[in-house]
XYZ file of C-alpha atoms in Angstrom:
734
model
C 0.000 0.000 0.000
C 2.918 2.314 0.711
C 4.250 1.972 -2.836
C 0.799 2.595 -4.271
C 0.480 5.794 -2.275
C 3.881 7.103 -3.309
C 3.009 6.569 -6.966
C -0.382 8.199 -6.513
C 1.096 11.258 -4.858
C 3.719 11.642 -7.593
C 1.108 11.333 -10.341
C -1.129 13.910 -8.712
C 1.730 16.253 -7.880
C 2.839 16.181 -11.497
C -0.320 18.098 -12.418
C 0.271 20.851 -9.863
C 2.018 23.349 -12.117
C 2.421 27.083 -12.358
C 0.130 28.650 -14.917
C 1.197 31.683 -16.951
C -0.685 34.815 -17.933
C -3.765 34.372 -20.111
C -5.218 36.545 -22.827
C -7.166 39.536 -21.574
C -10.835 39.001 -22.378
C -12.215 42.095 -20.612
C -12.305 45.734 -21.725
C -8.829 47.225 -21.933
C -9.628 49.911 -19.353
C -10.139 47.251 -16.658
C -7.054 46.401 -14.583
C -6.392 42.666 -14.675
C -3.828 41.221 -12.280
C -1.940 37.972 -12.492
C -0.944 37.736 -8.835
C 2.646 37.238 -7.730
C 3.060 34.989 -4.696
C 6.038 34.748 -2.367
C 6.748 32.009 0.156
C 7.380 33.495 3.599
C 8.934 31.755 6.570
C 8.044 32.055 10.260
C 10.380 30.277 12.620
C 10.567 30.370 16.418
C 11.559 28.049 19.244
C 11.664 27.909 23.002
C 13.355 25.342 25.223
C 16.668 24.099 26.551
C 17.616 21.524 23.907
C 16.184 22.927 20.667
C 19.590 22.839 19.016
C 19.882 19.068 19.443
C 19.011 16.693 16.611
C 15.283 16.155 16.363
C 15.022 12.714 17.979
C 17.035 13.893 21.017
C 14.844 16.882 21.828
C 12.790 16.611 24.998
C 12.391 20.172 26.284
C 11.688 22.165 23.148
C 8.766 23.774 21.355
C 9.671 24.399 17.725
C 7.776 26.259 14.972
C 8.777 26.304 11.297
C 6.105 27.587 8.891
C 6.403 28.171 5.150
C 3.311 29.960 3.856
C 2.191 31.981 0.810
C 1.787 35.761 0.690
C 0.432 37.671 -2.306
C 2.941 40.427 -3.092
C 1.437 41.735 -6.341
C -2.301 41.763 -7.009
C -5.515 43.352 -5.818
C -5.735 44.380 -2.178
C -8.848 42.228 -1.853
C -6.891 39.127 -2.870
C -3.975 39.995 -0.581
C -6.321 40.409 2.394
C -8.276 37.249 1.611
C -5.200 35.006 1.315
C -3.745 36.513 4.502
C -7.015 35.853 6.336
C -7.290 32.182 5.382
C -3.591 31.390 5.775
C -3.259 33.227 9.082
C -6.327 31.516 10.510
C -5.103 28.088 9.445
C -1.599 28.472 10.891
C -2.841 29.966 14.157
C -5.203 26.988 14.419
C -2.200 24.641 14.250
C -0.521 26.529 17.106
C -3.588 26.701 19.339
C -4.903 23.235 18.591
C -7.981 24.762 16.999
C -9.325 26.013 20.319
C -11.809 28.857 19.623
C -10.956 30.483 22.978
C -7.234 30.512 22.229
C -7.791 31.597 18.623
C -9.466 34.749 19.925
C -6.304 35.554 21.907
C -4.049 35.002 18.900
C -4.595 37.435 16.061
C -1.050 37.082 14.740
C 1.482 34.285 14.356
C 3.580 35.843 17.113
C 0.618 35.676 19.503
C -0.175 32.139 18.365
C 3.418 31.161 19.134
C 2.993 32.427 22.708
C -0.036 30.141 23.155
C 1.924 27.224 21.669
C 4.890 27.778 23.997
C 2.631 28.196 27.042
C 0.881 24.894 26.274
C 4.250 23.144 26.032
C 5.344 24.515 29.409
C 2.132 23.198 30.965
C 2.683 19.614 29.815
C 6.492 19.436 29.616
C 7.840 16.530 31.673
C 4.928 14.183 31.130
C 5.814 10.792 29.637
C 3.446 11.341 26.712
C 4.809 14.767 26.016
C 8.193 16.035 25.009
C 9.248 18.171 22.095
C 6.330 20.088 20.577
C 6.543 20.765 16.851
C 4.487 22.755 14.376
C 5.434 23.011 10.715
C 3.944 23.714 7.313
C 4.896 23.738 3.659
C 3.073 25.463 0.831
C 2.631 25.430 -2.936
C 0.806 27.516 -5.516
C -1.018 25.039 -7.740
C -2.725 27.485 -10.076
C -2.028 31.145 -10.744
C -3.613 33.180 -13.518
C -5.833 36.214 -14.018
C -8.929 34.172 -13.117
C -7.980 32.057 -10.115
C -5.286 31.609 -7.498
C -5.117 28.142 -5.922
C -2.965 27.597 -2.844
C -2.110 24.421 -0.953
C -0.670 24.246 2.561
C 0.159 21.037 4.418
C 0.621 21.253 8.171
C 2.012 18.927 10.816
C 2.037 19.296 14.564
C 2.828 17.247 17.640
C 1.574 18.393 21.024
C 1.833 15.158 22.953
C -0.042 11.891 22.683
C 0.351 8.761 20.588
C 0.916 10.565 17.301
C 0.970 13.953 15.681
C -1.679 15.735 13.671
C -1.746 16.244 9.908
C -3.978 18.895 8.372
C -4.146 20.866 5.158
C -5.606 23.979 3.614
C -6.531 23.927 -0.069
C -8.342 26.910 -1.513
C -9.101 28.544 -4.851
C -9.767 32.268 -4.810
C -10.921 34.694 -7.469
C -7.718 36.471 -8.545
C -9.471 39.848 -8.690
C -12.041 39.848 -5.856
C -10.315 37.435 -3.470
C -13.530 35.495 -2.895
C -12.967 31.842 -1.975
C -14.784 29.365 -4.235
C -17.193 26.826 -2.775
C -18.531 23.631 -4.319
C -21.687 25.567 -5.224
C -19.544 27.885 -7.345
C -17.762 25.062 -9.154
C -20.389 22.432 -10.044
C -24.088 22.490 -10.882
C -25.001 19.193 -9.205
C -23.085 18.393 -6.002
C -24.691 14.958 -5.714
C -23.375 14.008 -9.157
C -19.932 15.356 -8.235
C -20.027 13.347 -5.007
C -20.801 10.162 -6.949
C -17.973 10.854 -9.407
C -15.493 11.613 -6.608
C -16.422 8.413 -4.760
C -15.849 6.387 -7.928
C -12.370 7.900 -8.253
C -11.682 7.386 -4.544
C -12.625 3.698 -4.675
C -10.428 3.233 -7.732
C -7.394 4.944 -6.195
C -7.775 3.296 -2.765
C -8.960 -0.102 -3.976
C -6.740 -1.962 -1.494
C -8.516 -0.622 1.601
C -11.906 -1.751 0.289
C -10.429 -5.167 -0.557
C -9.327 -5.392 3.087
C -12.867 -4.841 4.331
C -13.122 -1.098 4.784
C -16.241 0.704 3.605
C -17.873 4.008 4.370
C -20.186 4.054 7.395
C -21.708 6.549 9.815
C -18.334 7.097 11.460
C -16.558 7.790 8.184
C -19.170 8.732 5.562
C -17.916 9.740 2.138
C -18.443 13.403 1.312
C -16.998 16.125 -0.839
C -13.976 17.462 1.076
C -13.696 20.952 2.482
C -10.233 21.037 0.895
C -10.258 21.262 -2.891
C -8.529 23.393 -5.503
C -8.765 24.039 -9.229
C -5.516 23.000 -10.908
C -4.257 22.765 -14.484
C -6.396 19.905 -15.709
C -9.071 19.310 -13.105
C -10.050 19.537 -9.451
C -7.702 18.314 -6.736
C -9.463 16.813 -3.691
C -7.624 16.453 -0.372
C -8.984 14.374 2.531
C -7.226 14.778 5.882
C -6.970 11.866 8.380
C -10.327 11.058 10.034
C -12.248 12.838 7.258
C -13.278 9.706 5.318
C -11.043 7.049 6.901
C -9.235 6.311 10.198
C -5.951 8.028 11.086
C -3.982 4.857 10.328
C -4.947 5.156 6.652
C -3.418 8.616 6.464
C -4.532 11.396 4.181
C -6.136 10.689 0.822
C -5.828 12.713 -2.329
C -7.223 12.393 -5.819
C -7.648 14.444 -8.965
C -10.816 14.468 -11.051
C -10.168 15.765 -14.611
C -12.370 18.524 -16.010
C -13.088 16.208 -18.939
C -14.788 13.747 -16.545
C -16.862 16.450 -14.861
C -18.130 17.552 -18.268
C -21.313 19.602 -18.384
C -21.599 19.530 -14.592
C -18.795 22.090 -14.435
C -20.432 25.419 -13.642
C -17.332 27.545 -14.220
C -16.972 27.577 -18.006
C -13.532 29.177 -17.727
C -12.162 26.828 -15.072
C -10.468 24.624 -17.635
C -9.432 27.402 -19.981
C -5.798 27.194 -18.936
C -5.407 23.781 -20.501
C -7.311 24.690 -23.674
C -5.421 27.770 -24.773
C -2.822 27.213 -27.448
C 0.534 28.799 -26.639
C 1.729 28.901 -30.234
C 3.791 26.710 -32.499
C 6.629 24.499 -31.331
C 9.061 26.441 -33.539
C 8.264 29.595 -31.580
C 9.284 27.938 -28.325
C 11.983 25.351 -29.018
C 14.725 24.366 -31.410
C 13.659 21.634 -33.840
C 16.345 19.376 -35.351
C 15.455 16.693 -37.882
C 11.929 16.192 -36.629
C 13.005 16.168 -32.981
C 12.466 18.712 -30.216
C 15.673 19.775 -28.473
C 14.988 19.978 -24.739
C 16.537 23.162 -23.290
C 19.576 22.554 -21.102
C 19.115 22.962 -17.336
C 20.797 21.922 -14.097
C 19.555 20.523 -10.796
C 21.639 21.144 -7.682
C 20.897 18.739 -4.822
C 21.518 20.224 -1.392
C 21.828 17.589 1.336
C 21.702 18.260 5.057
C 24.779 17.431 7.132
C 23.201 14.224 8.457
C 22.043 13.165 5.012
C 25.537 13.750 3.576
C 27.088 11.690 6.363
C 24.717 8.742 5.934
C 24.998 8.720 2.138
C 28.766 8.607 2.414
C 28.731 5.937 5.121
C 26.451 3.654 3.109
C 28.132 4.542 -0.208
C 24.684 5.470 -1.441
C 23.924 7.368 -4.635
C 21.346 10.038 -5.451
C 18.920 9.742 -8.367
C 17.691 12.932 -10.028
C 14.693 11.852 -12.110
C 13.269 14.178 -14.766
C 9.849 13.543 -16.272
C 8.689 15.611 -19.251
C 4.941 15.689 -19.882
C 2.102 17.774 -21.260
C -1.655 17.916 -21.743
C -2.839 16.427 -25.064
C -5.538 17.831 -27.337
C -7.104 14.409 -27.904
C -8.444 12.641 -24.762
C -7.376 9.260 -26.185
C -3.743 10.295 -25.631
C -4.311 11.002 -21.926
C -3.207 8.746 -19.085
C -5.164 8.369 -15.844
C -4.050 11.819 -14.649
C -5.165 13.588 -17.824
C -1.635 14.114 -19.094
C 0.735 12.563 -21.640
C 4.298 11.528 -20.920
C 6.955 12.671 -23.395
C 10.229 11.375 -21.989
C 11.968 10.332 -18.761
C 15.632 10.817 -17.926
C 17.457 9.810 -14.734
C 20.911 10.990 -13.658
C 22.718 9.147 -10.872
C 25.058 11.133 -8.629
C 27.718 9.291 -6.657
C 30.219 10.291 -3.992
C 30.182 14.029 -3.432
C 28.500 14.839 -6.740
C 25.551 17.152 -6.205
C 24.972 18.685 -9.638
C 22.937 16.991 -12.386
C 23.152 18.603 -15.822
C 20.471 17.708 -18.352
C 21.557 18.514 -21.899
C 21.350 17.023 -25.370
C 17.925 15.495 -24.705
C 15.495 15.132 -27.609
C 12.095 13.628 -28.292
C 9.897 13.317 -31.359
C 8.147 16.470 -32.566
C 5.197 14.220 -33.404
C 4.613 13.795 -29.669
C 4.823 17.546 -29.061
C 2.304 18.182 -31.845
C -0.239 16.154 -29.868
C -0.181 18.720 -27.054
C -2.587 21.614 -26.922
C -0.133 23.590 -24.814
C 3.243 23.290 -26.559
C 4.999 24.600 -23.458
C 5.440 21.130 -21.975
C 6.245 20.581 -18.305
C 9.207 19.293 -16.321
C 8.817 17.391 -13.047
C 11.945 16.655 -11.001
C 11.940 14.029 -8.267
C 15.028 13.223 -6.167
C 15.592 10.080 -4.091
C 18.376 7.766 -2.971
C 19.682 5.102 -5.349
C 18.676 2.176 -3.076
C 22.131 0.603 -3.358
C 22.325 -0.106 0.364
C 18.648 -0.593 1.157
C 15.319 -1.291 -0.514
C 13.952 1.870 1.086
C 14.493 5.438 -0.021
C 16.581 7.365 2.512
C 15.846 10.921 1.399
C 12.966 13.346 1.706
C 13.391 15.965 -1.013
C 11.391 18.758 -2.544
C 9.799 18.563 -5.984
C 10.532 20.942 -8.846
C 7.816 21.593 -11.444
C 8.547 24.114 -14.188
C 7.233 24.910 -17.706
C 9.857 24.246 -20.383
C 9.922 27.893 -21.457
C 11.151 28.838 -17.981
C 13.869 26.283 -17.212
C 16.066 27.018 -20.252
C 19.675 27.472 -19.094
C 18.732 27.721 -15.420
C 19.916 25.949 -12.306
C 17.399 24.887 -9.677
C 18.250 23.826 -6.155
C 16.386 21.084 -4.290
C 16.851 20.472 -0.567
C 17.115 16.883 0.685
C 17.008 15.713 4.294
C 16.839 12.251 5.800
C 13.227 11.079 5.992
C 13.365 10.893 9.792
C 15.454 14.033 10.197
C 12.906 16.791 10.758
C 9.164 17.147 11.282
C 8.771 19.022 8.010
C 11.282 17.180 5.837
C 8.700 16.635 3.102
C 7.874 20.334 3.118
C 11.471 21.452 2.538
C 12.046 24.103 -0.106
C 10.846 22.907 -3.490
C 12.932 25.330 -5.530
C 15.234 27.541 -3.537
C 16.562 29.549 -6.422
C 16.619 29.802 -10.181
C 19.655 31.398 -11.782
C 19.108 33.648 -14.805
C 20.213 32.099 -18.062
C 23.899 32.800 -18.705
C 24.364 35.686 -21.089
C 20.868 37.123 -20.767
C 19.556 39.952 -18.643
C 17.120 39.235 -15.863
C 13.654 39.557 -17.459
C 11.824 42.568 -16.063
C 8.614 40.566 -15.745
C 10.188 38.047 -13.360
C 11.046 38.834 -9.728
C 14.667 38.802 -8.631
C 15.325 35.917 -6.262
C 17.264 36.132 -2.981
C 18.011 33.121 -0.776
C 18.607 32.622 2.930
C 20.183 29.622 4.617
C 19.341 28.237 8.070
C 21.706 30.739 9.689
C 19.900 33.654 8.081
C 22.765 34.473 5.702
C 21.831 36.127 2.398
C 22.715 34.766 -1.038
C 22.381 36.354 -4.490
C 22.897 34.147 -7.564
C 24.290 31.450 -5.292
C 26.950 33.715 -3.744
C 26.790 34.949 -0.166
C 26.497 38.686 0.439
C 27.549 40.328 3.676
C 24.308 42.107 4.546
C 21.244 43.781 3.047
C 23.252 46.875 2.088
C 25.722 44.707 0.170
C 22.794 42.940 -1.486
C 21.386 46.265 -2.676
C 24.826 47.202 -4.033
C 24.688 44.027 -6.168
C 21.112 44.658 -7.297
C 21.618 48.298 -8.285
C 23.601 47.613 -11.509
C 21.025 44.991 -12.503
C 18.221 47.549 -12.310
C 20.331 50.232 -13.983
C 21.090 47.886 -16.887
C 17.403 47.083 -17.277
C 16.615 50.789 -17.406
C 19.330 51.388 -20.010
C 17.889 48.581 -22.128
C 14.442 50.169 -22.097
C 12.654 48.068 -19.466
C 9.162 49.470 -19.019
C 9.057 48.369 -15.401
C 11.533 47.073 -12.870
C 11.096 43.567 -11.453
C 9.814 42.718 -8.013
C 11.817 40.712 -5.513
C 11.176 37.409 -3.766
C 12.966 35.780 -0.854
C 13.374 32.048 -0.342
C 13.842 30.449 3.069
C 14.207 33.818 4.839
C 12.777 34.727 8.219
C 9.805 37.075 8.100
C 11.775 40.036 9.482
C 14.584 39.547 6.972
C 12.121 39.244 4.081
C 10.414 42.467 5.109
C 13.695 44.338 5.433
C 14.888 43.120 2.021
C 11.637 44.207 0.374
C 11.678 47.623 2.083
C 15.262 48.347 1.047
C 14.586 47.082 -2.471
C 11.532 49.309 -2.882
C 13.583 52.270 -1.646
C 16.251 51.425 -4.238
C 13.653 51.207 -7.022
C 12.145 54.547 -5.980
C 15.592 56.107 -5.967
C 16.331 54.839 -9.481
C 12.900 55.950 -10.697
C 13.818 59.598 -10.096
C 14.986 61.200 -13.365
C 18.707 61.922 -13.412
C 21.017 63.235 -16.086
C 23.280 60.436 -17.186
C 25.798 60.156 -19.945
C 25.014 57.804 -22.784
C 26.241 54.318 -21.886
C 29.496 53.363 -23.545
C 29.221 50.593 -26.109
C 30.892 47.411 -24.873
C 34.072 46.447 -26.670
C 33.438 43.533 -29.001
C 36.627 43.249 -30.997
C 38.722 40.120 -30.466
C 40.818 40.710 -27.374
C 39.847 41.316 -23.758
C 36.097 41.706 -23.663
C 34.523 43.539 -20.755
C 31.369 42.372 -19.034
C 28.331 43.110 -21.184
C 25.952 45.829 -20.019
C 23.277 43.138 -20.107
C 24.816 41.014 -17.365
C 22.363 40.011 -14.620
C 25.013 40.688 -11.987
C 28.463 42.268 -12.048
C 31.291 39.822 -12.533
C 34.233 41.320 -10.695
C 37.688 40.808 -12.111
C 39.613 38.272 -10.122
C 42.907 39.219 -8.494
C 46.105 38.320 -10.267
C 46.148 34.765 -11.541
C 47.811 32.171 -9.372
C 49.521 29.075 -10.665
C 49.203 27.338 -7.298
C 46.214 25.015 -7.044
C 44.223 25.789 -3.865
C 44.931 23.334 -1.036
C 42.271 22.457 1.560
C 43.298 20.652 4.752
C 41.245 19.225 7.633
C 42.800 18.236 10.984
C 41.428 15.985 13.783
C 40.124 19.047 15.672
C 37.847 19.870 12.760
C 39.915 22.921 11.788
C 40.019 23.769 8.084
C 42.811 25.573 6.289
C 42.826 26.985 2.769
C 46.328 27.529 1.419
C 47.634 27.416 4.991
C 45.129 29.938 6.356
C 42.406 28.905 8.823
C 38.884 29.295 7.507
C 35.476 28.499 9.027
C 33.299 25.928 7.263
C 30.589 28.515 6.580
C 33.147 30.750 4.818
C 34.980 28.003 2.928
C 32.751 28.057 -0.165
C 33.129 31.791 -0.674
C 36.910 31.866 -0.142
C 37.628 28.687 -2.097
C 35.538 29.837 -5.051
C 37.441 33.131 -5.073
C 40.740 31.214 -5.023
C 39.606 29.000 -7.891
C 38.620 32.018 -9.968
C 42.194 33.254 -9.676
C 43.304 30.187 -11.638
C 43.676 30.260 -15.397
C 42.147 26.766 -15.424
C 39.578 25.601 -12.883
C 40.226 21.951 -11.942
C 37.509 19.306 -12.222
C 38.498 17.859 -8.874
C 40.274 19.081 -5.762
C 41.573 16.685 -3.115
C 40.931 17.190 0.596
C 44.073 16.605 2.620
C 43.575 15.247 6.138
C 46.105 15.198 8.969
C 45.382 12.339 11.331
C 41.997 10.764 12.069
C 39.067 13.018 11.222
C 35.321 12.532 11.568
C 33.590 11.051 8.530
C 30.713 13.519 8.792
C 33.027 16.519 8.814
C 35.038 15.147 5.904
C 31.829 14.658 3.938
C 30.666 18.226 4.589
C 34.019 19.722 3.570
C 34.199 17.605 0.408
C 30.672 18.690 -0.494
C 31.671 22.345 -0.104
C 34.765 21.759 -2.272
C 32.684 20.213 -5.066
C 30.107 22.999 -4.856
C 32.874 25.623 -4.965
C 34.282 24.096 -8.149
C 30.822 24.041 -9.748
C 30.187 27.637 -8.669
C 33.524 28.882 -10.014
C 32.921 27.147 -13.339
C 29.475 28.717 -13.572
C 30.857 32.224 -12.964
C 33.613 31.631 -15.532
C 31.064 30.285 -18.016
C 28.734 33.254 -17.498
C 31.557 35.696 -18.200
C 32.484 33.823 -21.400
C 28.940 33.973 -22.714
C 28.704 37.666 -21.844
C 31.879 38.308 -23.845
C 30.477 36.406 -26.812
C 27.122 38.160 -26.481
C 28.744 41.599 -26.546
C 30.563 40.769 -29.786
C 27.462 39.380 -31.483
C 25.361 42.357 -30.395
C 27.778 44.829 -31.893
C 28.100 42.830 -35.116
C 24.322 42.695 -35.553
C 23.961 46.328 -34.438
C 21.317 45.505 -31.837
C 21.314 44.456 -28.156
C 21.165 40.662 -28.084
C 20.904 37.724 -25.765
C 22.263 34.313 -26.680
C 20.048 31.242 -26.637
C 22.753 28.780 -25.700
C 22.983 25.593 -27.743
C 26.331 24.364 -26.485
C 29.118 25.446 -24.151
C 32.303 23.397 -23.991
C 35.361 24.155 -21.874
C 38.779 22.521 -21.898
C 41.651 23.960 -19.926
C 41.468 27.715 -20.392
C 39.638 27.483 -23.738
C 35.889 27.702 -24.299
C 33.741 27.064 -27.362
C 30.237 28.531 -27.590
C 27.459 27.684 -30.021
C 24.273 29.742 -29.713
C 21.320 31.339 -31.443
C 21.229 35.152 -31.139
C 17.954 36.761 -30.117
C 16.893 40.308 -29.394
C 17.269 41.560 -25.824
C 13.531 41.008 -25.268
C 13.838 37.365 -26.360
C 12.206 37.789 -29.763
C 13.734 36.554 -33.010
C 16.103 38.893 -34.831
C 14.933 40.421 -38.116
C 17.992 39.637 -40.213
C 16.604 41.520 -43.195
C 17.728 44.684 -41.399
C 21.277 43.399 -40.915
C 24.184 42.457 -43.169
C 23.341 38.790 -42.660
C 20.063 38.399 -44.561
C 21.805 36.050 -47.003
C 25.200 34.440 -47.146
C 27.807 35.023 -49.848
C 26.128 32.487 -52.151
C 22.705 34.061 -51.769
C 21.359 31.339 -49.505
C 19.149 32.267 -46.518
C 21.088 33.219 -43.438
C 21.851 30.496 -40.878
C 20.517 31.766 -37.551
C 23.553 30.724 -35.535
C 26.728 32.049 -33.924
C 29.885 30.290 -32.761
C 32.905 31.566 -30.878
C 36.308 30.480 -29.542
C 37.578 32.107 -26.340
C 40.682 31.828 -24.192
C 40.974 32.834 -20.541
C 44.205 34.653 -19.722
C 45.244 37.623 -17.585
C 41.983 37.407 -15.615
C 39.708 37.930 -18.627
C 38.173 36.059 -21.529
C 39.824 36.833 -24.835
C 37.570 36.305 -27.843
C 39.925 34.711 -30.370
C 37.457 34.223 -33.216
C 33.746 34.059 -33.909
C 31.375 33.600 -36.827
C 27.730 34.456 -37.396
C 25.604 32.593 -39.900
C 28.096 29.870 -40.728
C 26.742 26.337 -40.745
C 30.092 24.537 -40.679
C 32.449 25.814 -37.957
C 36.065 26.209 -39.136
C 37.216 23.777 -36.475
C 40.459 22.699 -38.153
C 41.454 26.324 -38.741
C 40.776 27.274 -35.136
C 42.690 24.261 -33.826
C 45.675 25.145 -36.017
C 45.698 28.918 -35.550
C 44.929 29.129 -31.839
C 46.281 25.786 -30.549
C 42.814 24.994 -29.215
C 42.275 21.376 -28.098
C 40.279 19.536 -30.767
C 38.250 17.725 -28.095
C 36.787 21.125 -27.189
C 34.545 21.088 -30.254
C 32.986 17.651 -29.780
C 31.418 16.660 -33.078
C 31.745 20.175 -34.441
C 28.051 21.019 -34.202
């Protein structure tokens, strides 16, 4: 039954996807909002042993809530979401007591009730550490509806904890919460349909003798939400079955509800065509080229230690799917699978790169929405055990959004924390190398468990330093004609930190909005030679100090002390300092050994090795981004228009790099070559929409040795001969 439930949850979760903006169907003078939602974090604790590992806590009350807040949208929607979410979370803290709920109008007041209850019962055999946690997702977001999902867990003594949830769909403009009367015409018919689906999905419990009775009658749940392809129904424990059977969830497709669906526009998101495949993706020989992306797996200290001890691997599983036009192509969840790809990570590897994947265009043509979806699931490789060891977040992203980006997924041990399954789904998404941060997307800032701030994966000292990094991004957007500046979102940050970041960011935007006299921006140098960072860079890439020929050396002694090149460094600072040291090298190594002096703890060794590997990956990413910016600057000048490169291939060998890409306008649209010198080649044939370049890193900068635009066959042999470039750099020359 456990396996069945895991599969069911994964199938249902795969339909919970973000939904983009839809066509405006109301008069143009009516303001229509597609709400922006940010995940906030509230964390507090009280007790004497809260810093111990979870299973060792006895005198601790611990709160860790992730919850949604509408940051852009109508005030009515903001207030409505805040009302429902606040009431739900306070109910977890007070145990749902109406008397206590009256006392607690805020999360801070609810926390006081929670801590007071713990002090009353602390010391009893049935009581111990109190926990309250929640995780949240947005399962639909468009100009019509906003659907939110929150799962909560709490333990306040007794034989077991409590699992609850809040699912709600609200009108994106008025904020009104939908009821079953709003969604279907005949609730009795919907009840019959839902029961049929429930019996099918939970067939094993009926086989074992369970059936609905007066104690557990079947009913439409209070928790439901409109999603991409249907209605998601969530039953908490005790709602239709005993606690031992856990929660139950199912999805009823809109196609099954048929004419009983009262909201004619509820299913519109799956019926709107997003355009042709050629407008979205590269097509090669009848196959769709899946955009390249990366998944970074972040493991907790305990998870890293256990994986190393058991010599266990990590599987990063990618499933590509969509919603077909013809119902006969649907599976039981109303979707159609396109392709699956698994990458196995061993040792200290934590980065999975998906590139070179293709599937038949015939399959894509079957989809109504050509912007197919990606679902990422991460679990242990089961080399040492039949059971999965890890509890990881899920990543679900439309294909048009994951191109060239890196997503981070947090993994803990299953037993490690009360909210392991609610850990951050996607903690950050890096802008595509070589392109400016789109003004329509919020900038993303991360926090770790210690409250430290990170921008583009690199730690910043404080909020003032963060603003100093964000200023040139906004200035570049203004120079490139952005009609509006992006918002900002924080991931994993405490509520106070999130508020401070937003306040400072708004002050920065207001400051930049004031008209000032500025000199015309200098055109970036694009001639072969040292190429400066493009004005379109999403973040400044500072020149590294003078190159060093000495490979960085990391040492760990039995006391747990770490040295980098003979200098002591704290573990939390190692990544930053090691990455800086690596960037001073002409060539970044693929591997760096950890030297140990004497007997050292396996867990500490594992953590340090993980940081070393992540530092190498981070340094390579920064170096790669600078190379693409150099190439982009040259192409933009040659085509006489600001460009961004749609990366097809990036290869690096030693201090050489080879880039193959398709130029696009700065706004992402195709370039009109009829207005350039490249409308046709020398033989009168149509221009090949492609650019290639060879670069060499020396004297702390990328030197663009040679590049071509509109040439189908790269002059590989010439470049190898003239510039002593390694032939392996070019792969098959495509």
